[in-house]
Coordinates of C-alpha atoms and ligand atoms in Angstrom, one line a residue:
M1 CA 32.2 -20.6 -0.3
I2 CA 28.8 -20.2 -1.9
S3 CA 27.5 -16.7 -1.5
N4 CA 24.2 -15.6 0.0
R5 CA 23.3 -14.2 -3.4
E6 CA 23.8 -17.7 -5.0
L7 CA 21.9 -19.4 -2.1
F8 CA 19.1 -16.8 -2.6
L9 CA 18.7 -17.8 -6.2
K10 CA 19.1 -21.5 -5.5
N11 CA 17.1 -22.0 -2.3
T12 CA 14.4 -19.3 -2.1
A13 CA 11.4 -19.1 -4.4
Q14 CA 11.9 -16.6 -7.2
T15 CA 9.1 -14.3 -8.3
S16 CA 10.7 -13.2 -11.5
N17 CA 13.7 -13.8 -13.7
S18 CA 15.3 -10.5 -12.9
P19 CA 15.4 -9.9 -9.1
R20 CA 17.1 -6.7 -8.1
L21 CA 19.7 -8.7 -5.9
I22 CA 20.7 -5.9 -3.6
E23 CA 22.1 -7.6 -0.5
V24 CA 21.0 -5.9 2.7
E25 CA 23.0 -6.2 5.9
R26 CA 21.4 -3.5 8.0
V27 CA 19.1 -0.5 7.6
E28 CA 18.7 2.9 9.3
G29 CA 16.3 5.7 8.6
I30 CA 16.0 6.0 4.8
Y31 CA 19.2 4.0 4.1
L32 CA 20.0 0.4 3.4
Y33 CA 23.5 -0.9 3.8
G34 CA 25.1 -3.8 2.0
P35 CA 27.7 -6.2 3.4
D36 CA 30.6 -4.4 1.7
G37 CA 29.6 -1.0 3.0
Q38 CA 27.4 0.0 0.0
R39 CA 24.8 2.6 1.0
Y40 CA 21.4 2.8 -0.7
M41 CA 18.8 5.6 -0.3
D42 CA 15.4 3.9 -0.2
L43 CA 13.1 6.0 -2.4
V44 CA 10.4 3.4 -2.5
S45 CA 10.0 2.9 1.3
G46 CA 10.2 -0.9 1.0
F47 CA 7.2 -0.6 -1.3
N48 CA 5.2 2.0 0.7
V49 CA 5.9 0.4 4.1
S50 CA 8.6 2.5 5.8
N51 CA 6.7 5.7 5.8
I52 CA 8.5 6.8 8.9
G53 CA 11.8 5.4 7.8
H54 CA 13.4 2.0 8.7
R55 CA 13.9 1.1 12.3
H56 CA 12.5 4.3 13.8
P57 CA 13.8 4.4 17.4
K58 CA 10.3 4.8 18.9
V59 CA 9.0 1.8 17.0
L60 CA 12.1 -0.2 18.1
A61 CA 11.4 0.8 21.7
A62 CA 7.7 -0.3 21.5
I63 CA 8.8 -3.6 20.0
H64 CA 11.3 -4.2 22.7
Q65 CA 8.8 -3.3 25.4
Q66 CA 6.2 -5.7 23.9
L67 CA 8.8 -8.5 23.6
E68 CA 9.4 -8.3 27.3
K69 CA 5.7 -8.9 27.9
F70 CA 4.4 -11.4 25.3
M71 CA 4.5 -12.4 21.6
H72 CA 1.9 -14.8 20.2
V73 CA -0.5 -16.1 22.8
T74 CA -3.5 -17.4 21.0
V75 CA -5.6 -17.1 17.8
Y76 CA -7.1 -13.8 16.9
G77 CA -10.3 -12.7 18.6
E78 CA -10.2 -14.8 21.8
F79 CA -8.0 -13.2 24.5
V80 CA -7.8 -9.5 25.4
Q81 CA -4.4 -8.3 24.2
A82 CA -3.6 -4.7 25.1
P83 CA -1.6 -3.9 21.9
Q84 CA -4.5 -4.9 19.6
V85 CA -7.1 -3.1 21.8
E86 CA -4.9 0.1 22.0
L87 CA -4.2 0.1 18.3
A88 CA -7.8 -0.4 17.3
T89 CA -8.8 2.4 19.7
A90 CA -6.1 4.7 18.3
L91 CA -7.2 4.0 14.7
L92 CA -10.9 4.6 15.5
D93 CA -9.9 7.9 17.2
V94 CA -8.4 9.3 14.0
L95 CA -11.1 8.0 11.7
P96 CA -14.7 9.3 11.1
K97 CA -17.2 8.2 13.8
K98 CA -19.0 5.9 11.2
Y99 CA -16.3 3.3 11.8
G100 CA -16.6 1.2 14.9
S101 CA -14.7 -2.1 14.6
V102 CA -11.2 -3.1 13.4
Y103 CA -10.2 -6.6 12.2
F104 CA -6.4 -7.1 12.2
T105 CA -4.8 -9.3 9.6
N106 CA -1.2 -10.2 8.6
S107 CA -1.2 -8.6 5.2
G108 CA -3.0 -6.4 2.7
A109 CA -4.4 -9.4 0.7
E110 CA -5.9 -10.8 3.8
A111 CA -7.6 -7.5 4.5
V112 CA -9.1 -7.7 1.0
E113 CA -10.3 -11.3 1.5
G114 CA -11.9 -10.4 4.8
S115 CA -13.6 -7.3 3.4
M116 CA -15.1 -9.2 0.6
K117 CA -16.6 -11.8 2.9
V118 CA -18.0 -9.2 5.2
A119 CA -19.6 -7.3 2.3
K120 CA -21.2 -10.5 0.9
K121 CA -22.6 -11.5 4.2
Y122 CA -23.8 -8.1 5.2
T123 CA -25.6 -7.3 1.9
G124 CA -26.7 -10.9 1.1
R125 CA -25.4 -10.2 -2.4
R126 CA -22.7 -11.9 -4.4
E127 CA -21.4 -9.6 -7.1
I128 CA -18.1 -7.7 -6.4
I129 CA -17.1 -4.9 -8.7
A130 CA -13.5 -3.8 -9.0
A131 CA -11.7 -1.4 -11.3
K132 CA -9.7 -2.1 -14.4
K133 CA -5.9 -1.9 -13.8
A134 CA -6.4 -2.4 -10.1
Y135 CA -4.0 -4.2 -7.8
H136 CA -5.3 -5.7 -4.6
G137 CA -2.9 -8.6 -3.8
S138 CA -2.0 -12.1 -4.9
T139 CA -4.2 -14.5 -3.0
Q140 CA -6.9 -16.0 -5.1
G141 CA -9.7 -13.7 -4.0
A142 CA -7.6 -10.6 -4.3
L143 CA -6.2 -11.8 -7.6
S144 CA -9.8 -12.1 -8.9
L145 CA -10.0 -8.3 -8.5
I146 CA -6.9 -7.5 -10.4
G147 CA -7.8 -5.5 -13.4
N148 CA -5.2 -7.1 -15.7
E149 CA -6.4 -10.2 -17.5
E150 CA -2.9 -11.7 -18.0
Y151 CA -2.5 -12.1 -14.3
R152 CA -6.0 -13.5 -13.8
T153 CA -6.0 -16.0 -16.6
A154 CA -2.7 -17.5 -15.5
Y155 CA -4.4 -18.7 -12.3
A156 CA -8.0 -19.3 -13.4
P157 CA -10.5 -20.3 -12.2
L158 CA -10.8 -17.5 -9.7
L159 CA -13.8 -16.0 -7.9
P160 CA -17.1 -16.0 -9.9
E161 CA -19.3 -12.9 -10.1
V162 CA -16.5 -10.3 -10.2
S163 CA -16.9 -7.6 -12.8
F164 CA -14.9 -4.5 -13.7
I165 CA -15.5 -0.8 -14.3
D166 CA -13.2 1.8 -15.8
Y167 CA -11.5 3.7 -13.0
N168 CA -12.3 7.4 -12.8
D169 CA -15.0 7.1 -15.5
L170 CA -18.3 8.5 -14.5
S171 CA -20.2 6.8 -17.4
D172 CA -19.3 3.3 -16.1
L173 CA -20.9 3.8 -12.6
E174 CA -24.2 2.6 -13.9
K175 CA -22.8 -1.0 -13.9
I176 CA -23.1 -0.8 -10.1
S177 CA -26.6 -2.2 -9.3
E178 CA -28.9 -3.7 -6.6
R179 CA -27.0 -7.0 -7.3
T180 CA -23.7 -5.5 -6.2
A181 CA -22.4 -6.4 -2.8
A182 CA -19.4 -4.1 -2.9
V183 CA -17.3 -1.9 -5.1
I184 CA -13.6 -2.2 -4.2
V185 CA -11.3 0.5 -5.4
E186 CA -7.9 1.9 -4.6
A187 CA -8.1 5.4 -3.3
I188 CA -5.4 6.1 -5.9
Q189 CA -4.4 3.4 -8.3
G190 CA -0.9 2.5 -7.4
E191 CA 0.4 -0.3 -9.7
A192 CA -1.5 1.2 -12.6
G193 CA 1.1 4.0 -12.4
V194 CA -0.3 6.3 -9.8
R195 CA -3.7 7.3 -11.3
V196 CA -5.3 9.9 -9.1
P197 CA -9.1 10.0 -9.6
S198 CA -11.1 13.2 -9.6
K199 CA -13.0 14.3 -6.5
E200 CA -16.1 14.5 -8.7
Y201 CA -15.6 10.8 -9.6
M202 CA -15.2 9.6 -6.0
Q203 CA -18.2 11.5 -4.9
A204 CA -20.3 10.1 -7.7
L205 CA -19.0 6.6 -6.8
R206 CA -20.1 7.1 -3.2
K207 CA -23.5 8.3 -4.4
R208 CA -24.0 5.4 -6.7
C209 CA -23.1 2.9 -3.9
D210 CA -25.6 4.7 -1.6
E211 CA -28.4 4.5 -4.2
T212 CA -27.9 0.8 -4.9
G213 CA -27.0 -0.4 -1.4
A214 CA -23.5 -1.6 -2.5
L215 CA -20.8 -1.2 0.1
L216 CA -17.9 1.1 -1.0
I217 CA -14.6 -0.5 0.0
F218 CA -11.4 1.5 -0.2
D219 CA -8.0 0.0 -0.6
E220 CA -5.6 2.3 1.2
I221 CA -2.9 -0.2 1.5
Q222 CA -0.5 2.0 -0.5
T223 CA -2.0 5.4 0.1
G224 CA -2.5 5.1 3.9
F225 CA -0.6 6.6 6.8
G226 CA 0.4 10.0 5.4
R227 CA 1.7 9.0 2.0
T228 CA -0.5 11.5 0.1
G229 CA -0.3 14.3 2.7
K230 CA -3.4 13.3 4.6
L231 CA -3.4 10.4 7.0
F232 CA -5.8 8.6 4.6
A233 CA -6.3 9.4 1.0
F234 CA -10.1 9.3 1.2
E235 CA -9.9 12.6 3.1
H236 CA -9.0 14.3 -0.2
F237 CA -12.3 13.4 -1.7
D238 CA -14.6 14.4 1.2
I239 CA -16.3 11.0 1.3
V240 CA -16.1 8.1 3.7
P241 CA -15.9 4.6 2.4
D242 CA -17.9 1.8 4.2
I243 CA -14.9 -0.4 4.7
L244 CA -11.3 0.8 4.8
M245 CA -8.5 -1.7 4.1
L246 CA -5.0 -1.0 5.4
A247 CA -1.6 -2.7 5.5
K248 CA 2.0 -1.9 4.4
G249 CA 2.6 1.4 6.3
I250 CA 0.4 0.6 9.2
G251 CA 3.0 -1.6 11.0
G252 CA 6.0 0.8 11.0
G253 CA 8.0 -2.0 9.3
M254 CA 6.2 -5.0 11.0
P255 CA 3.8 -7.3 9.1
L256 CA 0.2 -6.1 9.8
G257 CA -3.0 -5.3 7.9
A258 CA -6.5 -4.4 8.9
F259 CA -10.0 -3.8 7.6
I260 CA -12.2 -1.3 9.4
A261 CA -16.0 -1.1 9.2
P262 CA -19.0 0.2 11.1
K263 CA -19.8 -2.1 14.0
E264 CA -23.0 -3.5 12.6
V265 CA -21.3 -4.4 9.4
M266 CA -18.3 -6.1 11.0
D267 CA -20.6 -8.0 13.4
V268 CA -21.9 -10.2 10.6
I269 CA -18.9 -12.4 10.8
K270 CA -19.5 -13.3 14.5
D271 CA -21.9 -16.1 13.9
N272 CA -23.8 -18.2 11.4
P273 CA -21.3 -19.8 11.3
M274 CA -19.4 -18.8 14.4
L275 CA -15.6 -18.5 13.7
G276 CA -16.3 -18.1 10.0
H277 CA -13.4 -15.7 9.5
I278 CA -10.4 -16.4 11.7
T279 CA -6.6 -16.0 11.7
T280 CA -3.8 -17.4 13.9
F281 CA -1.3 -14.6 13.6
G282 CA -3.5 -11.6 12.4
G283 CA -2.9 -8.6 14.8
H284 CA 0.3 -10.0 16.2
P285 CA 0.9 -8.2 19.5
V286 CA 4.4 -7.1 18.5
S287 CA 3.2 -5.7 15.2
C288 CA 0.3 -3.9 16.9
A289 CA 2.7 -2.3 19.4
A290 CA 4.9 -1.2 16.5
A291 CA 1.9 0.2 14.6
K292 CA 0.7 2.2 17.6
A293 CA 4.2 3.7 18.0
S294 CA 4.4 4.4 14.3
L295 CA 1.0 6.2 14.2
K296 CA 2.2 8.4 17.1
V297 CA 5.4 9.2 15.3
I298 CA 3.4 10.4 12.2
Q299 CA 1.3 12.6 14.5
E300 CA 4.1 13.9 16.8
E301 CA 6.7 14.6 14.2
N302 CA 4.2 16.5 12.1
L303 CA 5.1 14.4 9.0
L304 CA 1.9 15.2 7.2
S305 CA 2.5 18.9 7.1
Q306 CA 5.8 18.4 5.3
V307 CA 4.6 16.1 2.6
N308 CA 3.5 18.7 0.0
E309 CA 6.7 20.8 0.4
K310 CA 8.8 17.7 -0.2
A311 CA 6.7 16.5 -3.1
N312 CA 7.0 20.0 -4.7
L313 CA 10.8 19.8 -4.4
F314 CA 10.9 16.5 -6.2
R315 CA 8.7 18.0 -8.9
T316 CA 11.0 21.1 -9.3
E317 CA 14.2 19.1 -9.3
L318 CA 12.8 16.6 -11.8
D319 CA 11.4 19.2 -14.2
I320 CA 13.3 18.0 -17.3
P321 CA 11.9 17.5 -20.8
Q322 CA 12.7 13.7 -20.8
I323 CA 10.1 13.2 -18.1
K324 CA 6.8 13.3 -19.9
E325 CA 4.7 13.7 -16.8
I326 CA 5.0 13.4 -13.0
R327 CA 1.8 11.9 -11.6
G328 CA 0.8 11.5 -8.0
L329 CA -0.4 13.0 -4.8
G330 CA 2.0 13.9 -2.0
L331 CA 4.9 11.5 -1.8
M332 CA 3.2 8.8 -3.9
M333 CA 4.7 9.7 -7.3
C334 CA 5.5 8.3 -10.7
L335 CA 7.7 9.6 -13.4
Q336 CA 6.4 8.9 -16.9
L337 CA 9.1 7.9 -19.4
E338 CA 8.6 6.5 -22.9
N339 CA 9.2 2.7 -22.6
F340 CA 10.2 -0.1 -20.3
D341 CA 13.8 -0.2 -21.6
Q342 CA 14.3 3.4 -20.3
V343 CA 12.6 2.6 -17.0
Y344 CA 14.8 -0.5 -16.5
A345 CA 18.0 1.3 -17.5
V346 CA 17.3 4.3 -15.3
S347 CA 16.4 2.2 -12.2
N348 CA 19.5 0.0 -12.6
Y349 CA 21.8 3.0 -13.0
C350 CA 20.2 4.6 -9.9
A351 CA 20.7 1.4 -7.9
E352 CA 24.4 1.3 -8.9
K353 CA 24.7 4.9 -7.7
G354 CA 23.0 4.1 -4.4
I355 CA 19.4 5.2 -5.1
I356 CA 16.6 2.7 -5.0
I357 CA 13.7 3.5 -7.3
D358 CA 11.5 0.9 -9.1
W359 CA 8.6 0.5 -11.5
Y360 CA 4.9 -0.3 -11.3
L361 CA 3.4 -3.7 -12.0
H362 CA 0.8 -2.5 -14.5
C363 CA 2.5 0.5 -16.0
E364 CA 5.7 -0.3 -17.7
T365 CA 6.6 3.3 -18.7
A366 CA 6.6 4.7 -15.1
L367 CA 9.2 5.0 -12.4
R368 CA 8.1 4.6 -8.8
I369 CA 9.1 7.2 -6.3
A370 CA 7.6 6.9 -2.8
P371 CA 10.3 7.8 -0.2
P372 CA 9.9 7.7 3.5
L373 CA 8.0 10.8 4.7
T374 CA 11.0 11.5 6.9
I375 CA 13.4 12.2 3.9
S376 CA 15.1 15.6 4.2
M377 CA 15.1 18.4 1.6
D378 CA 18.9 17.8 1.1
E379 CA 18.4 14.1 0.6
I380 CA 15.7 14.9 -2.0
Q381 CA 18.2 17.1 -3.9
E382 CA 20.9 14.5 -3.7
A383 CA 18.6 11.8 -5.0
C384 CA 17.1 13.9 -7.8
K385 CA 20.6 14.8 -9.1
I386 CA 21.3 11.1 -9.7
I387 CA 17.8 10.4 -11.2
R388 CA 18.3 13.4 -13.6
E389 CA 21.7 12.1 -14.5
A390 CA 20.3 8.6 -15.3
I391 CA 17.3 10.0 -17.3
V392 CA 19.5 12.3 -19.4
K393 CA 21.8 9.3 -20.1
F394 CA 19.2 6.8 -21.1
C395 CA 16.2 8.7 -22.4
Ligands
LIG401 N1 -3.5 -3.5 -2.3 C1 -2.6 -2.7 -2.8 C2 -3.0 -1.4 -3.4 C3 -1.3 -3.1 -2.8 O1 -0.4 -2.3 -3.4 C4 -0.9 -4.3 -2.3 C5 0.5 -4.8 -2.3 O2 1.3 -4.3 -3.0 C6 -1.9 -5.1 -1.7 C7 -3.2 -4.7 -1.8 C8 -1.6 -6.5 -1.1 O3 -0.9 -6.3 0.0 P1 0.0 -7.5 0.6 O4 1.2 -7.6 -0.4 O5 0.4 -7.1 2.0 O6 -0.8 -8.7 0.6

């Protein structure tokens, strides 16, 4: 009989020539289980999604409750759906007062698309500035902002009037001008290999946007929901962006994204033309119910207060000379090795031993570590033992 692995390769679209091919039968907490009883510790949280672990019981309960009431009923923005309203209210409650309106999407890339449209319409300007080495998603608009030419040229032509600045470089901020509709940056550059900007840089960026009237848009799609030890990473810099983009961890494992703006900014998409930015499934009620429960778990289980202690344990356990540097903030980390061969060999060895780590799209010398915030101290020690073993073997 043809196996699922063979059918996966044959019948589902492939995004590379070297998929990881781990077969998943069920998941629980920080573990994935294969059909033959293999157990894998998920040290990347399904790529920064499962911040509270997989299938958290409170998220499952919220999903079941919502399933009993309704799933999809109509396109976004027409009917009053309690899960959307309650989640928007809960998000605005934990955010600075400046924000007043939440637009729900299905994904991160859609949050990026919507934010760009709002910024252009609100400012009446056309130029968007992004950062070199950025990653914001794979739709054509989001792809236009990717700070890696190889990825852009393969799918050209993309959006016009997009230009790039060096991330975390004060001297490049002068490129932001009265022509700029928005500057879109990740709060911490993830796929670039976890590049944490300085507070001085972020504050200067905020100031330059204020001076020129450009909107500052933060991509917190990887950094959001406690990953860095604060609910949102912008809190580390003592600034507030104009538009905040969320996805991944927001849904507690369900597909959901959002962009959040002051009310008067968001309101520009209401008319001229009416229905100029709509979505069928954005803010799906089951996803919103899961997201509300997930946010409550982060708050009630005090997950934020444990992040630094857990991150420090990783750093202590992985303090070996073969690792050139450990970059990151909180539980968004990367281990710097020397080359991709080492990264590839180490991540494969770890997978064989039941530890899932990975690499970053635009930094081939870095290993990705971003475990669920619920990981225990014992589990960190267990995982680090295997990672050390792999690094000593291959580096
Ligand atoms: N922005 C960042 C920083 C991301 O890491 C990603 C996805 O990895 C996206 C945007 C796009 O999100 P999605 O894959 O949900 O479209």
